[in-house]
Short mmCIF file of C-alpha atoms and ligand atoms in Angstrom, two decimals:
data_model
loop_
_atom_site.label_atom_id
_atom_site.label_comp_id
_atom_site.label_asym_id
_atom_site.label_seq_id
_atom_site.Cartn_x
_atom_site.Cartn_y
_atom_site.Cartn_z
CA MET A 347 0.17 0.12 -0.08
CA VAL A 348 2.30 2.16 0.79
CA LYS A 349 4.71 1.62 -1.92
CA GLU A 350 2.09 1.95 -4.51
CA TYR A 351 1.35 5.46 -2.87
CA LEU A 352 4.97 6.72 -3.26
CA THR A 353 4.73 5.67 -6.75
CA ILE A 354 1.76 8.46 -7.34
CA LYS A 355 4.24 10.98 -5.77
CA GLU A 356 6.90 10.15 -8.41
CA ASN A 357 4.48 9.81 -11.30
CA LEU A 358 2.82 13.53 -10.43
CA ASP A 359 6.55 15.24 -10.48
CA ILE A 360 7.43 13.13 -13.64
CA ILE A 361 4.05 14.32 -15.52
CA LYS A 362 4.72 17.90 -14.26
CA GLU A 363 8.04 17.50 -15.54
CA ARG A 364 6.84 16.34 -18.88
CA ILE A 365 4.71 19.08 -19.20
CA ASN A 366 7.31 21.83 -18.39
CA GLU A 367 9.10 20.34 -21.45
CA SER A 368 6.49 20.25 -23.59
CA CYS A 369 5.80 23.31 -22.84
CA LYS A 370 9.10 24.97 -23.34
CA LYS A 371 9.65 23.13 -26.59
CA SER A 372 6.59 25.00 -27.92
CA LYS A 373 7.58 28.13 -26.37
CA ARG A 374 4.47 28.22 -24.17
CA GLU A 375 4.54 30.34 -21.20
CA ASP A 376 0.54 29.56 -20.06
CA LYS A 377 -0.07 27.37 -17.58
CA VAL A 378 -1.52 23.91 -18.21
CA ILE A 379 -3.81 22.39 -16.16
CA LEU A 380 -2.97 18.65 -14.94
CA LEU A 381 -6.45 16.64 -14.14
CA GLY A 382 -6.23 13.81 -12.55
CA ALA A 383 -8.65 10.98 -14.38
CA THR A 384 -10.00 9.16 -10.84
CA LYS A 385 -11.65 6.40 -12.31
CA MET A 386 -11.45 3.39 -10.17
CA ASN A 387 -9.26 4.82 -7.67
CA SER A 388 -10.04 5.14 -4.21
CA ALA A 389 -11.01 8.11 -2.37
CA ASP A 390 -8.04 7.65 -0.36
CA LYS A 391 -5.49 7.43 -3.13
CA ILE A 392 -7.10 10.36 -4.46
CA ASN A 393 -6.50 12.69 -1.34
CA TYR A 394 -3.36 11.26 -0.97
CA ALA A 395 -2.31 12.43 -4.80
CA ILE A 396 -4.20 15.99 -3.36
CA GLY A 397 -2.03 16.22 -0.83
CA GLU A 398 0.86 15.92 -3.37
CA GLY A 399 -0.30 19.23 -4.73
CA LEU A 400 -3.13 17.24 -7.35
CA GLU A 401 -4.99 20.38 -7.66
CA TYR A 402 -7.62 19.06 -10.27
CA ILE A 403 -9.72 16.01 -10.51
CA GLY A 404 -12.20 14.58 -13.13
CA GLU A 405 -14.40 11.70 -12.23
CA ASN A 406 -16.36 10.13 -15.45
CA LYS A 407 -19.30 8.32 -13.83
CA VAL A 408 -22.08 10.44 -12.02
CA GLN A 409 -22.67 7.31 -9.73
CA GLU A 410 -18.58 6.81 -8.72
CA LEU A 411 -18.58 10.90 -8.26
CA LEU A 412 -21.44 10.17 -5.82
CA GLU A 413 -20.09 7.67 -3.73
CA LYS A 414 -16.42 9.31 -2.83
CA TYR A 415 -17.79 12.73 -3.09
CA ASP A 416 -17.87 12.96 1.01
CA GLN A 417 -14.58 11.32 1.60
CA ILE A 418 -12.76 13.68 -1.30
CA ASP A 419 -10.72 16.46 0.35
CA LYS A 420 -12.94 19.34 -1.71
CA ASP A 421 -11.28 22.05 0.17
CA ARG A 422 -7.84 21.27 -1.63
CA VAL A 423 -9.06 20.41 -5.37
CA THR A 424 -11.60 21.52 -8.00
CA ILE A 425 -13.81 18.53 -9.14
CA HIS A 426 -14.61 18.47 -12.99
CA PHE A 427 -17.02 15.81 -14.55
CA ILE A 428 -15.48 14.36 -17.57
CA GLY A 429 -17.79 11.23 -18.93
CA HIS A 430 -21.05 11.16 -20.73
CA LEU A 431 -23.36 12.67 -18.89
CA GLN A 432 -27.04 11.42 -19.31
CA SER A 433 -29.47 14.52 -18.78
CA ASN A 434 -31.96 12.66 -16.05
CA LYS A 435 -28.52 12.95 -13.75
CA VAL A 436 -27.30 16.26 -14.06
CA LYS A 437 -29.04 16.77 -11.03
CA TYR A 438 -27.44 14.85 -8.72
CA ILE A 439 -24.09 16.74 -10.19
CA ILE A 440 -25.06 19.92 -10.49
CA ASP A 441 -23.65 21.52 -6.98
CA LYS A 442 -21.00 19.12 -6.85
CA VAL A 443 -18.57 20.03 -9.68
CA ASP A 444 -16.66 22.77 -10.87
CA MET A 445 -16.83 22.20 -14.31
CA ILE A 446 -18.57 19.68 -16.99
CA GLN A 447 -15.98 18.91 -19.84
CA SER A 448 -18.80 16.69 -21.91
CA LEU A 449 -21.44 18.97 -23.22
CA ASP A 450 -22.15 17.20 -26.04
CA SER A 451 -26.38 17.65 -26.65
CA ILE A 452 -28.34 20.91 -26.54
CA SER A 453 -30.88 18.38 -24.74
CA LEU A 454 -28.00 17.96 -22.07
CA ALA A 455 -27.43 21.94 -21.89
CA LYS A 456 -31.27 22.86 -21.85
CA GLU A 457 -31.08 20.71 -18.52
CA ILE A 458 -27.80 21.75 -17.19
CA ASP A 459 -29.39 25.52 -17.59
CA LYS A 460 -32.17 24.43 -15.74
CA GLN A 461 -30.85 22.84 -12.80
CA ALA A 462 -28.02 25.66 -12.75
CA LYS A 463 -31.01 28.18 -12.33
CA LYS A 464 -32.39 26.25 -9.41
CA HIS A 465 -29.67 26.34 -7.77
CA GLY A 466 -28.70 29.98 -8.28
CA LEU A 467 -25.23 28.77 -10.20
CA VAL A 468 -23.56 29.33 -14.09
CA MET A 469 -21.80 26.18 -14.66
CA LYS A 470 -18.61 26.21 -16.43
CA VAL A 471 -18.58 23.65 -19.43
CA LEU A 472 -16.40 22.81 -22.62
CA VAL A 473 -18.14 21.25 -25.66
CA GLU A 474 -16.90 17.73 -26.29
CA ILE A 475 -15.69 17.25 -30.37
CA ASN A 476 -15.66 14.58 -31.89
CA ALA A 477 -12.55 14.21 -33.26
CA GLY A 478 -11.33 11.35 -35.20
CA MET A 479 -15.16 11.32 -36.33
CA GLU A 480 -15.86 7.61 -34.86
CA GLU A 481 -19.55 7.10 -35.18
CA SER A 482 -19.71 5.16 -31.86
CA LYS A 483 -18.38 8.30 -29.99
CA SER A 484 -20.08 10.78 -28.19
CA GLY A 485 -19.39 14.26 -29.33
CA VAL A 486 -20.57 17.72 -31.67
CA ALA A 487 -19.27 16.94 -35.23
CA PRO A 488 -16.23 19.18 -36.16
CA GLU A 489 -18.24 20.88 -38.72
CA GLU A 490 -20.83 21.71 -36.34
CA VAL A 491 -18.88 22.92 -33.37
CA GLU A 492 -19.31 26.59 -34.08
CA ASN A 493 -23.36 26.46 -34.72
CA PHE A 494 -23.81 24.26 -31.48
CA VAL A 495 -21.29 26.88 -28.96
CA LYS A 496 -23.69 29.58 -30.38
CA GLU A 497 -26.58 28.01 -29.75
CA VAL A 498 -25.73 27.19 -25.67
CA SER A 499 -24.37 31.15 -25.91
CA CYS A 500 -28.03 31.36 -24.82
CA PHE A 501 -28.25 29.91 -21.94
CA GLU A 502 -28.03 31.88 -19.07
CA ASN A 503 -26.61 29.39 -16.42
CA ILE A 504 -24.24 28.10 -18.58
CA GLN A 505 -20.92 29.50 -19.28
CA VAL A 506 -19.28 27.81 -22.67
CA MET A 507 -14.97 27.55 -21.14
CA GLY A 508 -13.53 25.67 -24.57
CA LEU A 509 -13.19 22.65 -26.31
CA MET A 510 -12.73 18.74 -24.96
CA ALA A 511 -11.85 15.89 -27.00
CA ILE A 512 -11.00 12.66 -26.37
CA PRO A 513 -9.72 11.32 -30.13
CA PRO A 514 -8.62 8.01 -31.11
CA ILE A 515 -5.51 6.93 -30.05
CA MET A 516 -3.38 6.76 -33.30
CA THR A 517 -0.77 3.83 -34.37
CA SER A 518 1.77 6.77 -34.79
CA GLU A 519 2.76 10.23 -33.03
CA GLU A 520 2.69 11.80 -36.30
CA GLU A 521 -0.83 10.37 -37.23
CA GLN A 522 -1.87 11.76 -33.57
CA ARG A 523 -0.52 15.48 -33.85
CA LYS A 524 -2.30 15.87 -36.84
CA ILE A 525 -5.59 15.08 -35.02
CA PHE A 526 -4.64 17.78 -32.12
CA LYS A 527 -3.79 20.23 -34.85
CA GLU A 528 -7.10 19.89 -36.40
CA ILE A 529 -8.81 20.08 -33.52
CA TYR A 530 -6.40 23.55 -32.23
CA LYS A 531 -7.48 25.17 -35.10
CA ILE A 532 -11.36 24.42 -34.48
CA PHE A 533 -10.75 26.18 -30.96
CA VAL A 534 -8.66 28.88 -32.15
CA ASP A 535 -11.05 29.63 -35.06
CA ILE A 536 -14.14 29.66 -32.76
CA SER A 537 -12.18 31.77 -30.58
CA SER A 538 -11.51 34.29 -32.70
CA LYS A 539 -15.14 34.82 -33.77
CA SER A 540 -15.59 36.40 -29.95
CA ILE A 541 -19.23 34.96 -29.61
CA HIS A 542 -21.54 36.75 -27.01
CA ASN A 543 -21.04 34.88 -23.51
CA ILE A 544 -18.22 32.41 -25.07
CA ASP A 545 -14.84 32.86 -23.01
CA MET A 546 -12.98 29.98 -25.01
CA ARG A 547 -10.25 29.82 -22.61
CA TYR A 548 -9.44 25.60 -22.29
CA LEU A 549 -8.55 23.33 -24.47
CA SER A 550 -8.95 19.75 -22.92
CA LEU A 551 -6.85 17.59 -24.95
CA GLY A 552 -4.44 14.69 -23.82
CA MET A 553 -4.50 11.36 -21.87
CA SER A 554 -1.76 9.36 -20.54
CA ASP A 555 -0.20 7.98 -23.77
CA ASP A 556 -0.43 11.47 -25.50
CA TYR A 557 -0.41 14.53 -22.76
CA PRO A 558 3.41 15.48 -23.53
CA ILE A 559 2.11 15.51 -27.70
CA ALA A 560 -1.36 17.03 -26.92
CA VAL A 561 0.71 20.13 -24.84
CA GLU A 562 3.07 20.52 -27.33
CA GLU A 563 0.03 21.01 -29.74
CA GLY A 564 -2.16 23.68 -27.73
CA ALA A 565 -4.15 21.73 -25.04
CA ASN A 566 -4.18 23.59 -21.43
CA ILE A 567 -5.79 20.69 -20.19
CA VAL A 568 -4.58 17.33 -19.72
CA ARG A 569 -6.37 14.63 -18.52
CA VAL A 570 -3.92 11.95 -16.73
CA GLY A 571 -5.75 8.58 -15.39
CA SER A 572 -3.24 5.80 -15.34
CA ALA A 573 0.00 7.13 -15.66
CA LEU A 574 -1.05 9.00 -12.48
CA PHE A 575 -2.43 6.44 -10.28
CA GLY A 576 -1.22 3.24 -12.09
CA THR A 577 -2.84 0.71 -14.27
CA ARG A 578 -7.05 0.37 -12.91
CA ASN A 579 -7.48 -3.05 -12.11
CA HIS A 580 -10.89 -3.82 -14.48
CA LYS A 581 -11.21 -7.15 -12.69
CA LYS A 582 -12.35 -5.63 -9.16
C1 PLP B 644 -10.06 7.55 -18.33
C2 PLP B 644 -10.14 8.95 -18.41
C3 PLP B 644 -8.78 9.44 -19.06
C4 PLP B 644 -7.83 9.24 -18.53
O1 PLP B 644 -7.28 8.40 -19.42
P1 PLP B 644 -5.96 7.48 -19.42
O2 PLP B 644 -5.61 7.07 -20.26
O3 PLP B 644 -5.81 6.18 -17.76
O4 PLP B 644 -4.78 8.29 -18.86
C5 PLP B 644 -9.60 10.83 -19.58
N1 PLP B 644 -10.47 11.52 -20.01
C6 PLP B 644 -11.64 10.34 -19.83
C7 PLP B 644 -12.73 11.16 -19.96
C8 PLP B 644 -11.25 9.60 -19.06
O5 PLP B 644 -12.87 8.59 -19.22
#
């Protein structure tokens, strides 16, 4: 157990270092947010990482978030929701997360807006873009993102803060970069339009296998799970 925890600290240092290297390589000086993707890891383990300086975490299942929520050291961490979200579950998390990274439909936006209004808050969201165009995946098609963002800008209790993507894992670094570049271009295009009520500040890209490349290509949030907490044990 103790050994496992020490590894988390080592991993955290390594990941931060690699993010810094990527920033230097691409001559960036803005801050990159390291978000720990916490699925299948215990609140204990998560709190240990928080104690070692992890400032952001993301859960991708409502049920799992609710199970751990009371135990998590919330004073020291910012919680995002990063997984596919069903409209009927928005009510359970609306007052528990700082941002929903996975807005992918207008019906979901409607429900987030409604629940946020109820709680007297404005929910920050990222629009999930379906990069790589996999039919089975959720997310807004790249050519529809701009109109989607404009539509969402009309909801008073939602603030669009940028884009998120879960691109397919490519066989080569070159292909991976190409997809990241395409997403970054869409991000910059929409930012340049200065749409009312839209603050295109965050681009959430990159996971354990590709976060250094994502940072080089413009991501300023990376969602890292297994490289931080260790390989997930699916049999549990
Ligand atoms: C699990 C997960 C990640 C992190 O995946 P790893 O490959 O373990 O780093 C990132 N984003 C989402 C939405 C996830 O569900």
